[in-house]
Amino acid sequence: MKIFLDTPDLSIVEQWLPQGIVDGVTTNPTLLRKSGIEDVMGAVSALARRIAPRDLSVQVSGTSHDEMVEQARRYTEIGDNIVIKVPVISPDGEPNLDVMTTLHGLGIPVNATACLNTAQVLAAAKTGARYASLLWGRVGDEGGSPETLVADITDLLRRHHFATQLLIGSMRSPADITRALTAGADAVTVPPPLLRRWLDHQYSRATVREFQIDAGVKDA
Ligand code: E4P
C-alpha cells in the first residue's frame, strides 16, 4: 500500500517526510498553477531530489505525441525517480496510449492520468504503465460508484497479471482514503491537509490529554 502526497509544495512535503508514511509525490498542472510556481523545472528538480528514491509524478501538457514525448524526455533528465503523467485521452477523446507506449519503450515510467473508467485503466495497463490514476471524486461527481469501480478494476488487473498499480486520486474526504484502500487500491494520492484529517480523531486527542494530565504534564 502506497501513500503519495498530491502537492507540488516542497515545504509541505518536507513536513511529512519524517513521519515515514510517504511513498512519493504527485503533481498536475492545476496544482502547480494554484501553488503559484512559475519555474516548474526548478520546482520539480528540487522536489525530485528531496524525495528520491521515491517516485515523483509530473504531468506532460503537450498536445501532440511528439510534444509530450519531448517534454517527458526533458523531465526524466532531472532524475531517475520521475514518473511521467500522461492524460489517458485528449480533450477531443483521442487516446494518448501511443505516447504511453513510446515512453514505455524508452524505459520511462508512466502514470496514466484522468482515468474515469475500467477501459481506460486496462488500456493503460496494456501499454505497460507503472500507475493508472483513477479519479475517485470525479467518478462520484458523474454518479458512478468509485468503490465498486476500484474493486472491479483491481480484480481485473490481478486476474490478468498486470504489474500496473491502481493509484487513486481526487480524494475529497478522509473516508475516501480508507474506502479506496479497503476497495483494493494499490496507492492513494492525498492532499496534505486531508492526510492530517485522516489521522486525526477528537477522542484520541481527549485520551492523550487525559494521559498527560495523569502524568502530571504541565499545561495539558
Ligand atoms: C489528480 O491529478 C488529482 O488527484 C486532482 O487533484 C483531482 O482532484 P479533484 O477532482 O478533487 O479536483
XYZ file of C-alpha atoms and ligand atoms in Angstrom:
232
model
C 0.000 0.000 0.000
C 1.415 3.356 -1.027
C 0.522 6.840 0.162
C 1.506 9.754 -2.055
C 1.159 13.454 -1.344
C -0.837 15.288 -4.018
C 1.056 18.590 -3.917
C 3.996 20.345 -5.586
C 4.757 22.268 -2.367
C 8.237 21.240 -1.199
C 7.896 22.822 2.245
C 4.754 20.791 2.948
C 6.376 17.617 1.611
C 9.347 18.321 3.909
C 6.993 18.408 6.894
C 5.556 14.988 6.072
C 8.688 13.022 5.141
C 9.879 12.409 8.734
C 6.542 10.736 9.540
C 7.736 7.801 7.416
C 4.467 7.077 5.593
C 5.003 8.989 2.340
C 5.938 6.833 -0.648
C 6.030 9.561 -3.263
C 4.530 12.773 -4.593
C 2.142 13.550 -7.443
C 1.588 16.877 -9.180
C -0.548 18.154 -12.005
C -0.802 21.453 -13.924
C -3.721 22.640 -11.775
C -1.849 22.080 -8.511
C 1.236 23.814 -9.941
C -0.836 26.805 -11.063
C -2.650 27.054 -7.712
C 0.621 26.957 -5.782
C 1.900 29.895 -7.826
C 5.022 28.060 -9.013
C 6.477 29.782 -12.084
C 9.740 27.897 -12.526
C 8.219 24.456 -12.972
C 11.506 22.767 -13.925
C 13.236 24.238 -10.880
C 10.425 23.200 -8.539
C 10.255 19.690 -9.992
C 14.055 19.286 -9.723
C 14.082 20.344 -6.076
C 11.171 18.053 -5.215
C 12.650 15.082 -7.091
C 15.999 15.488 -5.337
C 14.408 15.803 -1.907
C 12.118 12.774 -2.124
C 14.449 10.410 -4.051
C 14.277 7.440 -4.402
C 10.523 7.860 -4.007
C 8.539 8.493 -7.208
C 7.592 11.997 -8.316
C 4.811 12.132 -10.919
C 4.939 15.106 -13.280
C 2.364 15.689 -15.992
C 3.031 16.484 -19.642
C 0.855 19.168 -21.196
C 1.762 18.886 -24.896
C -0.997 18.436 -27.433
C 0.784 16.073 -29.828
C 2.571 12.755 -29.412
C 5.970 14.283 -30.185
C 5.480 17.256 -27.870
C 4.513 15.018 -24.968
C 7.416 12.629 -25.576
C 9.842 15.554 -25.802
C 8.515 17.068 -22.554
C 8.772 13.673 -20.887
C 12.391 13.286 -22.008
C 13.254 16.689 -20.522
C 11.569 15.847 -17.213
C 13.284 12.471 -16.935
C 16.693 14.144 -17.316
C 16.006 15.588 -13.858
C 16.288 12.256 -12.082
C 15.613 8.514 -12.010
C 12.567 8.919 -9.815
C 10.499 10.954 -12.296
C 7.290 9.287 -13.474
C 5.511 10.875 -16.408
C 1.811 11.533 -16.048
C 0.066 11.239 -19.395
C -3.656 12.066 -19.699
C -5.283 8.865 -20.939
C -7.190 10.722 -23.678
C -7.107 14.248 -25.151
C -9.885 16.833 -24.647
C -11.229 15.592 -28.007
C -11.250 11.967 -26.946
C -8.124 10.903 -28.836
C -6.317 8.117 -26.956
C -2.829 9.010 -25.752
C -1.905 5.341 -25.496
C 0.671 5.831 -28.257
C 2.523 8.312 -26.027
C 2.483 5.808 -23.166
C 3.692 3.033 -25.469
C 6.554 5.186 -26.766
C 7.600 6.194 -23.241
C 7.429 2.591 -22.057
C 9.653 1.615 -24.992
C 12.139 4.276 -23.927
C 12.155 2.866 -20.387
C 10.352 5.929 -18.985
C 7.808 5.069 -16.267
C 4.258 6.283 -16.925
C 1.354 7.317 -14.727
C -1.793 7.278 -16.904
C -3.958 10.043 -15.518
C -7.535 11.311 -15.763
C -8.846 7.718 -15.821
C -12.553 7.537 -15.072
C -13.487 4.036 -16.175
C -12.319 0.430 -16.382
C -11.470 0.571 -20.086
C -9.025 3.449 -19.665
C -7.182 1.731 -16.822
C -6.955 -1.594 -18.647
C -5.713 0.076 -21.832
C -3.058 1.981 -19.858
C -2.035 -1.279 -18.195
C -1.603 -2.889 -21.604
C 0.870 -0.157 -22.575
C 2.949 -1.064 -19.512
C 2.116 1.998 -17.392
C 3.529 1.828 -13.856
C 0.460 3.552 -12.423
C -3.057 4.267 -13.611
C -4.628 7.206 -11.791
C -8.354 6.816 -11.264
C -10.074 9.969 -10.031
C -12.319 8.841 -7.179
C -14.169 12.112 -6.526
C -14.792 12.728 -10.206
C -16.226 9.218 -10.688
C -18.676 10.117 -7.918
C -19.386 13.539 -9.490
C -20.721 11.699 -12.544
C -22.975 9.446 -10.490
C -20.638 6.446 -10.514
C -19.657 4.272 -7.575
C -15.889 4.663 -7.130
C -15.789 1.829 -4.575
C -17.288 -0.703 -6.963
C -15.079 0.538 -9.784
C -11.882 0.187 -7.741
C -12.835 -3.312 -6.575
C -13.659 -4.415 -10.145
C -10.516 -2.903 -11.648
C -8.112 -4.315 -9.053
C -9.688 -7.724 -9.560
C -9.219 -7.473 -13.338
C -5.628 -6.215 -13.068
C -4.724 -9.134 -10.817
C -6.606 -11.739 -12.831
C -4.735 -10.703 -15.964
C -1.394 -10.384 -14.152
C -0.783 -6.724 -14.966
C 2.002 -5.053 -12.990
C 0.221 -1.663 -13.216
C -0.666 -0.202 -9.835
C -4.058 1.415 -9.378
C -3.444 4.868 -7.906
C -6.483 6.706 -6.593
C -6.608 10.492 -6.768
C -9.318 13.124 -6.354
C -9.668 12.310 -2.665
C -12.102 14.751 -1.088
C -12.743 13.404 2.423
C -10.881 11.283 4.989
C -13.377 8.462 4.407
C -12.449 8.400 0.694
C -8.900 7.369 1.619
C -9.996 4.460 3.787
C -12.663 3.390 1.294
C -10.231 3.440 -1.648
C -7.666 1.334 0.213
C -10.334 -1.052 1.509
C -11.664 -1.484 -2.026
C -8.200 -2.678 -3.076
C -6.344 0.380 -4.393
C -2.575 -0.110 -4.562
C -1.947 3.555 -3.816
C -3.737 6.770 -2.917
C -2.579 10.304 -3.543
C -3.824 12.704 -0.904
C -3.805 16.500 -0.471
C -1.715 17.057 2.702
C -4.478 18.762 4.770
C -6.678 15.747 4.109
C -3.934 13.348 5.220
C -3.795 15.201 8.530
C -7.571 14.985 8.922
C -7.447 11.260 8.073
C -5.156 10.662 11.038
C -6.951 12.934 13.482
C -9.639 11.931 15.977
C -11.268 14.039 18.678
C -11.405 11.132 21.098
C -7.715 10.271 20.551
C -6.896 13.885 21.418
C -9.018 13.712 24.573
C -7.481 10.378 25.547
C -3.938 11.633 25.138
C -4.809 14.782 27.092
C -6.121 12.566 29.910
C -2.839 10.589 29.883
C -0.850 13.806 30.007
C -2.876 15.181 32.928
C -2.396 11.909 34.818
C 1.317 12.011 34.059
C 1.474 15.497 35.565
C 2.341 17.213 32.294
C 2.144 20.971 32.766
C -0.410 22.853 30.545
C -2.022 19.600 29.348
C -5.443 14.297 -9.914
O -4.412 14.595 -10.518
C -5.706 14.791 -8.555
O -5.947 13.886 -7.534
C -6.525 16.002 -8.568
O -6.074 16.901 -7.657
C -8.017 15.880 -8.752
O -8.762 16.253 -7.632
P -10.218 16.924 -7.746
O -11.081 16.029 -8.584
O -10.719 16.987 -6.326
O -10.020 18.253 -8.371
